[in-house]
Short mmCIF file of C-alpha atoms in Angstrom, two decimals:
data_model
loop_
_atom_site.label_atom_id
_atom_site.label_comp_id
_atom_site.label_asym_id
_atom_site.label_seq_id
_atom_site.Cartn_x
_atom_site.Cartn_y
_atom_site.Cartn_z
CA MET A 1 10.40 -8.03 3.69
CA THR A 2 10.42 -6.00 0.47
CA VAL A 3 13.79 -5.82 -1.27
CA HIS A 4 15.03 -2.36 -2.24
CA PHE A 5 14.66 -1.73 -5.98
CA TRP A 6 18.40 -1.37 -6.68
CA LEU A 7 19.09 -4.63 -4.84
CA SER A 8 16.82 -6.59 -7.18
CA THR A 9 18.13 -8.37 -10.28
CA ASP A 10 15.68 -6.49 -12.53
CA ALA A 11 17.35 -3.13 -11.85
CA ILE A 12 20.75 -3.91 -13.41
CA THR A 13 19.99 -4.40 -17.11
CA ILE A 14 23.26 -3.08 -18.54
CA THR A 15 26.72 -2.75 -17.03
CA GLN A 16 29.97 -0.98 -17.80
CA GLU A 17 31.53 -4.33 -18.62
CA SER A 18 28.96 -5.02 -21.35
CA ILE A 19 29.61 -1.59 -22.89
CA GLY A 20 33.37 -2.22 -22.77
CA THR A 21 33.00 -5.40 -24.85
CA MET A 22 31.05 -3.58 -27.62
CA THR A 23 32.63 -2.48 -30.85
CA ASP A 24 32.08 1.09 -31.99
CA ASP A 25 29.53 -0.10 -34.57
CA GLN A 26 27.65 -2.15 -31.97
CA ALA A 27 27.51 0.90 -29.72
CA ARG A 28 26.13 2.93 -32.64
CA LEU A 29 23.31 0.42 -33.24
CA PHE A 30 22.59 0.30 -29.52
CA LEU A 31 22.26 4.11 -29.48
CA ALA A 32 19.95 3.88 -32.49
CA GLU A 33 17.72 1.48 -30.59
CA LEU A 34 17.70 3.83 -27.59
CA ARG A 35 16.78 6.83 -29.74
CA TRP A 36 14.24 5.32 -32.15
CA GLY A 37 13.15 2.21 -30.24
CA SER A 38 14.29 -0.14 -33.00
CA VAL A 39 17.39 -1.01 -35.00
CA ASP A 40 15.37 -1.80 -38.12
CA GLN A 41 13.49 1.52 -38.34
CA GLN A 42 14.88 5.03 -38.23
CA VAL A 43 13.34 8.51 -38.17
CA CYS A 44 14.75 10.94 -40.72
CA PRO A 45 15.61 14.20 -38.91
CA GLU A 46 14.98 16.17 -42.13
CA CYS A 47 11.51 15.03 -43.22
CA GLY A 48 10.42 12.93 -40.23
CA ALA A 49 9.77 9.79 -42.28
CA VAL A 50 9.76 6.57 -40.25
CA ASP A 51 11.10 3.73 -42.38
CA ARG A 52 13.88 1.21 -42.83
CA HIS A 53 16.15 3.65 -44.60
CA TYR A 54 19.19 2.78 -46.72
CA HIS A 55 22.07 1.79 -44.46
CA ILE A 56 25.48 3.10 -45.57
CA ARG A 57 27.75 0.85 -43.52
CA THR A 58 31.03 2.37 -44.72
CA ARG A 59 29.96 5.80 -43.44
CA ARG A 60 27.98 4.49 -40.46
CA GLN A 61 24.98 6.51 -41.62
CA TRP A 62 21.55 6.12 -43.20
CA ARG A 63 20.05 7.72 -46.31
CA CYS A 64 16.38 8.60 -46.24
CA LYS A 65 14.22 6.74 -48.77
CA HIS A 66 11.95 9.78 -49.17
CA CYS A 67 14.09 12.94 -49.18
CA PHE A 68 17.52 11.28 -49.65
CA HIS A 69 18.93 13.15 -46.67
CA THR A 70 21.97 11.45 -45.14
CA PHE A 71 21.96 11.24 -41.35
CA SER A 72 23.51 9.42 -38.42
CA VAL A 73 22.22 8.40 -34.99
CA THR A 74 23.31 11.79 -33.57
CA SER A 75 22.07 14.01 -36.42
CA GLY A 76 19.78 16.82 -35.28
CA THR A 77 20.91 16.47 -31.66
CA PRO A 78 23.38 18.41 -29.47
CA PHE A 79 25.97 15.78 -30.49
CA THR A 80 25.67 16.41 -34.22
CA ASP A 81 29.31 17.45 -34.66
CA ARG A 82 30.74 15.21 -31.97
CA LYS A 83 34.40 14.21 -32.21
CA ILE A 84 34.32 11.17 -29.91
CA GLY A 85 33.37 7.65 -30.97
CA TYR A 86 30.03 5.99 -30.34
CA ARG A 87 31.33 3.67 -27.63
CA ARG A 88 32.86 6.58 -25.70
CA LEU A 89 29.59 8.50 -26.06
CA LEU A 90 27.60 5.52 -24.77
CA LEU A 91 30.01 5.13 -21.86
CA ALA A 92 29.56 8.84 -21.02
CA LEU A 93 25.77 8.45 -21.04
CA PHE A 94 26.05 5.39 -18.82
CA ALA A 95 28.30 7.23 -16.34
CA PHE A 96 25.85 10.14 -16.26
CA VAL A 97 22.96 7.81 -15.46
CA ILE A 98 24.52 5.66 -12.74
CA ASN A 99 25.93 8.53 -10.65
CA GLN A 100 22.78 9.39 -8.72
CA LYS A 101 24.02 12.65 -7.23
CA GLY A 102 25.64 14.00 -10.39
CA LEU A 103 28.85 13.60 -12.33
CA ALA A 104 31.79 16.00 -12.39
CA ALA A 105 33.51 16.72 -15.71
CA LEU A 106 36.90 15.77 -14.28
CA ALA A 107 35.52 12.40 -13.19
CA LEU A 108 34.03 11.79 -16.64
CA ARG A 109 37.35 12.67 -18.27
CA ARG A 110 39.02 9.89 -16.27
CA MET A 111 36.46 7.45 -17.69
CA ILE A 112 36.40 8.36 -21.38
CA GLY A 113 39.72 10.19 -21.81
CA GLY A 114 40.25 13.24 -24.00
CA GLN A 115 40.36 16.85 -22.92
CA TYR A 116 38.53 18.34 -19.96
CA ARG A 117 36.45 20.70 -22.12
CA THR A 118 35.12 17.70 -24.06
CA SER A 119 33.64 16.19 -20.91
CA PHE A 120 32.53 19.62 -19.64
CA THR A 121 30.51 20.51 -22.74
CA LEU A 122 29.16 16.95 -23.10
CA LEU A 123 27.64 17.03 -19.61
CA HIS A 124 26.17 20.48 -20.14
CA LYS A 125 24.61 19.36 -23.43
CA LEU A 126 22.88 16.56 -21.53
CA ARG A 127 21.58 19.04 -18.93
CA GLU A 128 20.37 21.36 -21.68
CA ALA A 129 18.57 18.48 -23.42
CA ILE A 130 16.82 17.53 -20.17
CA MET A 131 15.83 21.14 -19.56
CA LEU A 132 14.39 21.65 -23.06
CA THR A 133 12.41 18.41 -23.32
CA THR A 134 10.62 18.23 -19.97
CA SER A 135 6.85 17.80 -20.26
CA GLN A 136 4.76 20.97 -20.05
CA ASP A 137 1.73 19.16 -18.64
CA GLN A 138 0.50 20.59 -15.36
CA LEU A 139 0.93 18.77 -12.08
CA GLY A 140 -2.17 17.49 -10.30
CA GLY A 141 -3.43 15.62 -7.26
CA VAL A 142 -1.20 16.29 -4.27
CA VAL A 143 1.70 18.67 -4.97
CA GLU A 144 4.42 19.55 -2.48
CA MET A 145 6.11 22.93 -2.93
CA ASP A 146 9.08 24.49 -1.18
CA GLY A 147 12.08 26.75 -1.79
CA GLY A 148 15.74 26.27 -0.91
CA HIS A 149 18.70 28.67 -0.76
CA PHE A 150 21.67 27.84 -2.99
CA SER A 151 24.98 29.39 -3.99
CA GLY A 152 26.53 32.61 -2.73
CA ARG A 153 27.98 31.39 0.54
CA LYS A 154 30.22 34.01 2.13
CA ARG A 155 33.75 32.89 2.90
CA LYS A 156 35.33 33.56 6.26
CA GLY A 157 38.15 36.09 6.37
CA ARG A 158 41.68 35.37 7.53
CA LYS A 159 41.04 37.14 10.83
CA LYS A 160 37.96 37.75 12.89
CA LYS A 161 37.04 41.42 13.08
CA GLY A 162 35.43 42.53 16.32
CA LYS A 163 32.51 40.84 17.96
CA PRO A 164 30.57 38.54 15.61
CA LYS A 165 27.14 39.84 14.72
CA LYS A 166 24.08 37.68 15.12
CA PRO A 167 21.94 37.21 12.00
CA GLN A 168 18.74 39.24 11.88
CA VAL A 169 15.84 36.93 12.64
CA PRO A 170 12.26 37.80 11.61
CA ASN A 171 9.80 38.35 14.43
CA LYS A 172 7.84 35.21 13.62
CA TYR A 173 10.95 33.16 14.50
CA ALA A 174 11.66 35.11 17.71
CA GLU A 175 10.77 32.10 19.88
CA HIS A 176 13.02 29.76 17.89
CA ARG A 177 16.26 31.71 17.50
CA SER A 178 18.35 28.58 17.89
CA LYS A 179 17.10 27.37 14.52
CA ALA A 180 18.36 28.82 11.23
CA PRO A 181 15.31 30.41 9.58
CA GLN A 182 15.16 31.14 5.90
CA GLY A 183 15.41 34.88 6.47
CA ALA A 184 18.65 34.63 8.46
CA PHE A 185 20.97 34.02 5.51
CA PRO A 186 23.38 36.91 4.84
CA PHE A 187 23.03 38.74 1.55
CA HIS A 188 25.21 37.60 -1.34
CA PRO A 189 24.81 38.60 -5.02
CA ASN A 190 24.99 34.95 -6.15
CA ARG A 191 22.42 33.59 -3.71
CA ARG A 192 19.24 32.28 -5.37
CA ILE A 193 16.11 30.37 -4.40
CA ILE A 194 15.35 27.08 -6.14
CA VAL A 195 11.61 26.39 -5.95
CA ALA A 196 10.58 22.74 -6.33
CA LEU A 197 7.06 21.47 -7.08
CA ARG A 198 6.59 17.70 -6.83
CA GLU A 199 3.55 15.64 -7.76
CA ILE A 200 2.99 12.82 -5.25
CA SER A 201 2.12 9.33 -6.46
CA GLN A 202 -0.96 7.66 -4.98
CA GLU A 203 0.51 4.19 -5.54
CA THR A 204 2.26 2.17 -2.84
CA THR A 205 5.36 -0.01 -2.92
CA GLY A 206 3.72 -2.88 -1.05
CA ALA A 207 5.90 -2.36 2.02
CA ILE A 208 4.51 -1.35 5.43
CA ASN A 209 5.88 1.40 7.64
CA LYS A 210 7.01 -0.33 10.86
CA TYR A 211 6.33 2.78 12.94
CA ASN A 212 2.70 3.54 12.05
CA GLY A 213 1.62 0.40 10.18
CA LYS A 214 0.64 2.34 7.04
CA PRO A 215 1.66 1.33 3.49
CA ILE A 216 4.72 3.10 2.08
CA GLY A 217 4.02 5.18 -1.04
CA LYS A 218 6.18 5.49 -4.12
CA GLY A 219 6.91 9.15 -3.42
CA ALA A 220 7.01 11.81 -6.10
CA THR A 221 6.62 11.01 -9.78
CA ARG A 222 7.12 14.40 -11.47
CA THR A 223 9.23 17.40 -10.47
CA VAL A 224 9.22 20.98 -11.73
CA VAL A 225 11.89 23.46 -10.66
CA ALA A 226 12.41 27.20 -11.04
CA VAL A 227 15.07 29.70 -9.97
CA CYS A 228 14.03 32.96 -8.29
CA ARG A 229 15.80 35.76 -6.47
CA SER A 230 13.47 35.41 -3.48
CA GLU A 231 10.55 33.28 -2.32
CA ASN A 232 7.98 36.05 -2.78
CA ASN A 233 4.23 35.79 -3.35
CA VAL A 234 4.36 37.14 -6.94
CA ASP A 235 6.71 34.44 -8.23
CA VAL A 236 5.19 31.70 -6.08
CA GLU A 237 1.67 32.39 -7.34
CA ALA A 238 2.87 32.63 -10.94
CA LEU A 239 4.59 29.25 -10.64
CA ILE A 240 1.49 27.65 -9.14
CA ARG A 241 -0.81 28.99 -11.86
CA LYS A 242 1.51 27.78 -14.61
CA HIS A 243 2.46 24.34 -13.29
CA VAL A 244 -0.40 23.13 -11.04
CA ALA A 245 -3.89 22.29 -12.32
CA THR A 246 -7.01 23.17 -10.40
CA PRO A 247 -8.38 21.75 -8.21
CA SER A 248 -5.29 20.24 -6.58
CA THR A 249 -3.91 19.94 -3.08
CA ILE A 250 -0.76 21.98 -2.45
CA ARG A 251 1.38 21.34 0.61
CA THR A 252 3.77 24.08 1.74
CA ASP A 253 5.45 25.41 4.86
CA GLU A 254 4.28 28.46 6.83
CA MET A 255 6.02 31.07 4.63
CA PRO A 256 3.76 34.15 4.11
CA SER A 257 4.42 33.88 0.37
CA TYR A 258 1.93 30.98 0.22
CA GLY A 259 -0.83 32.83 2.05
CA ASN A 260 -3.02 33.34 -1.03
CA VAL A 261 -2.90 29.75 -2.28
CA LYS A 262 -6.23 28.87 -0.65
CA PHE A 263 -7.88 31.75 -2.55
CA MET A 264 -6.59 30.55 -5.96
CA GLY A 265 -8.83 27.48 -6.27
CA TYR A 266 -6.51 25.01 -4.52
CA ILE A 267 -6.65 23.06 -1.26
CA HIS A 268 -3.82 24.41 0.87
CA GLN A 269 -2.27 22.19 3.54
CA VAL A 270 0.36 23.82 5.76
CA VAL A 271 3.06 22.38 8.00
CA ASN A 272 4.65 24.87 10.41
CA HIS A 273 8.35 24.07 10.21
CA SER A 274 9.18 26.45 13.03
CA ILE A 275 7.60 23.97 15.47
CA GLU A 276 7.21 20.66 13.60
CA PHE A 277 8.34 18.62 10.61
CA SER A 278 4.96 16.98 10.11
CA SER A 279 1.54 18.24 11.15
CA ASP A 280 -0.82 16.33 13.43
CA GLU A 281 -2.97 15.57 10.36
CA GLY A 282 0.05 14.00 8.62
CA TYR A 283 0.90 16.86 6.24
CA ASN A 284 4.59 17.14 5.37
CA GLU A 285 6.97 18.19 2.63
CA ASN A 286 9.22 15.15 2.69
CA GLN A 287 9.37 14.77 -1.09
CA ALA A 288 10.29 18.41 -1.65
CA GLU A 289 12.90 18.10 1.08
CA SER A 290 14.30 14.94 -0.52
CA PHE A 291 14.86 16.88 -3.73
CA PHE A 292 16.79 19.56 -1.84
CA SER A 293 18.75 16.84 -0.03
CA ARG A 294 19.95 15.40 -3.34
CA MET A 295 20.58 18.88 -4.75
CA ARG A 296 22.70 19.87 -1.75
CA ARG A 297 24.68 16.65 -1.91
CA ALA A 298 25.39 17.41 -5.57
CA CYS A 299 26.51 20.96 -4.72
CA ILE A 300 28.66 19.95 -1.76
CA GLY A 301 30.13 16.65 -2.90
CA ILE A 302 30.21 16.79 -6.71
CA TYR A 303 30.13 20.30 -8.18
CA HIS A 304 31.24 22.39 -5.16
CA ARG A 305 30.11 25.62 -6.82
CA ILE A 306 27.02 26.41 -8.92
CA THR A 307 26.63 29.96 -10.21
CA PRO A 308 23.22 31.50 -10.97
CA LYS A 309 23.93 31.49 -14.71
CA TYR A 310 23.67 27.68 -14.95
CA MET A 311 21.77 26.93 -11.74
CA LEU A 312 18.58 26.02 -13.61
CA ASP A 313 20.51 23.44 -15.67
CA TYR A 314 21.78 21.68 -12.55
CA ALA A 315 18.38 21.91 -10.85
CA THR A 316 16.58 20.28 -13.80
CA GLU A 317 19.22 17.56 -13.91
CA THR A 318 18.56 16.78 -10.24
CA ALA A 319 14.79 16.85 -10.86
CA TRP A 320 15.20 14.35 -13.71
CA ARG A 321 17.29 12.06 -11.51
CA GLU A 322 14.56 12.15 -8.87
CA ASP A 323 11.85 11.31 -11.40
CA VAL A 324 13.63 8.26 -12.92
CA ARG A 325 15.10 6.92 -9.66
CA ARG A 326 12.88 3.78 -9.71
CA LYS A 327 13.60 2.81 -13.33
CA ASP A 328 16.23 0.27 -14.37
CA THR A 329 19.52 1.36 -15.93
CA ARG A 330 18.61 0.63 -19.53
CA THR A 331 15.29 2.46 -19.23
CA GLN A 332 17.10 5.46 -17.77
CA LEU A 333 19.55 5.37 -20.69
CA ALA A 334 16.69 5.20 -23.19
CA GLU A 335 14.90 8.07 -21.43
CA LEU A 336 18.05 10.21 -21.49
CA PHE A 337 19.02 9.59 -25.13
CA SER A 338 15.41 10.00 -26.25
CA ARG A 339 15.50 13.49 -24.73
CA VAL A 340 18.80 14.15 -26.52
CA GLY A 341 17.15 13.17 -29.80
CA ARG A 342 14.24 15.57 -29.21
CA ALA A 343 16.30 18.52 -27.99
CA GLY A 344 17.57 19.67 -31.38
CA LEU A 345 20.85 21.47 -31.91
CA SER A 346 22.40 23.03 -28.84
CA LYS A 347 22.22 26.82 -28.58
CA ASP A 348 24.61 27.37 -25.70
CA TRP A 349 27.15 24.55 -26.04
CA ILE A 350 27.96 24.13 -29.75
CA ASN A 351 31.20 26.06 -30.38
CA TYR A 352 31.33 26.87 -26.68
CA CYS A 353 35.14 26.89 -26.71
CA ARG A 354 35.07 29.38 -29.60
CA GLY A 355 33.15 31.99 -27.68
CA ASN A 356 29.51 30.85 -27.91
CA ARG A 357 28.40 31.45 -24.32
CA ARG A 358 25.14 32.04 -22.53
CA ARG A 359 25.04 35.78 -21.91
CA ILE A 360 22.10 35.96 -19.51
CA GLU A 361 20.98 34.33 -16.34
CA LEU A 362 17.85 32.18 -16.60
CA LEU A 363 15.58 33.56 -13.89
CA PHE A 364 11.98 32.74 -13.02
CA GLN A 365 12.04 29.76 -15.38
CA GLY A 366 10.78 26.26 -14.76
CA ASN A 367 10.92 23.14 -16.85
CA ALA A 368 8.20 24.47 -19.13
CA GLY A 369 9.61 27.94 -19.83
CA SER A 370 9.37 31.43 -18.41
CA VAL A 371 7.04 32.16 -15.53
CA GLY A 372 5.20 35.28 -14.51
CA GLY A 373 6.28 37.40 -17.44
CA ALA A 374 9.63 38.28 -15.86
CA ASN A 375 12.52 38.89 -18.23
CA PRO A 376 15.90 37.20 -17.78
CA LEU A 377 18.44 39.53 -16.23
CA PRO A 378 22.13 39.94 -17.14
CA VAL A 379 24.75 38.64 -14.75
CA GLY A 380 28.36 39.46 -14.21
CA ASN A 381 29.81 36.00 -13.61
#
């Protein structure tokens, strides 16, 4: 019997106890190894020179041997002007990594102390770094694609008024009115569609499915997300052209928005969710649905409310968690802090408490930038 990855001894390579025994200087050197891959060599953020630069121990910084620029392990990152120590920063990164469904700012504050806004902006800087540094390479092979409704749930009033109205169900779902179709959601100005595209790995875990005797695959390896106002054919086709290479196999549900996929140079495999979860040929969208499962658990159990303004940030965070789910803790930490090092200075979260706020809603954007030529629209929340 194959042991689950997180039950193996190889998965736990660093613990909270080991971080707690570090000094602040040891945590700084550990972060340097995560960012640059070595304690003995550093990369100057000013000129890009890779060398063993002059170490200024009293200032906990380095001085470049080539341009004489003085820098630290967080220089040129969203944490350039951080006020917390290195050990607290490392502990925050560790807490972000090990909480698989997300981490609330109030929970992080109980771990590292300080003010709530410190934890709030720190977490959003991590989400911004993930969003800005995701690979722009196109997906290929087998790609599962689906959309999910998020945010904008109407609250019930204090009293019921009259006879409750049944939701309007499209004609194609007329035979299955007991199910909740995608078109039956009531209108709300904050409701958005998160579209997920997931590249499926062709490798197997070595385990065998006890129901059908087939080997169990490793699932999805790369995830791209986008936020749209509706799951329409214009945005769907624009996302596919931008993020999926041809020829590839795309698996979707029976939504009419995907009707032209087979004419775009792709192999289109459809599963009709109004009557089945998996087709007779074995087509399904289990990996796309698993992303939405984790995203909904984050919304319901961790964050409780995600507005459209920052929905893309939370969606890319969940996509990153899905992509690194089979890596050990230290590798996840290295992956996260490497992205922080490549993200550059934060645009939305430096001086956030002094009025620097994102003024627009990021719409029709995936991990690799804007899609379909649509412009971001202003929001009122």
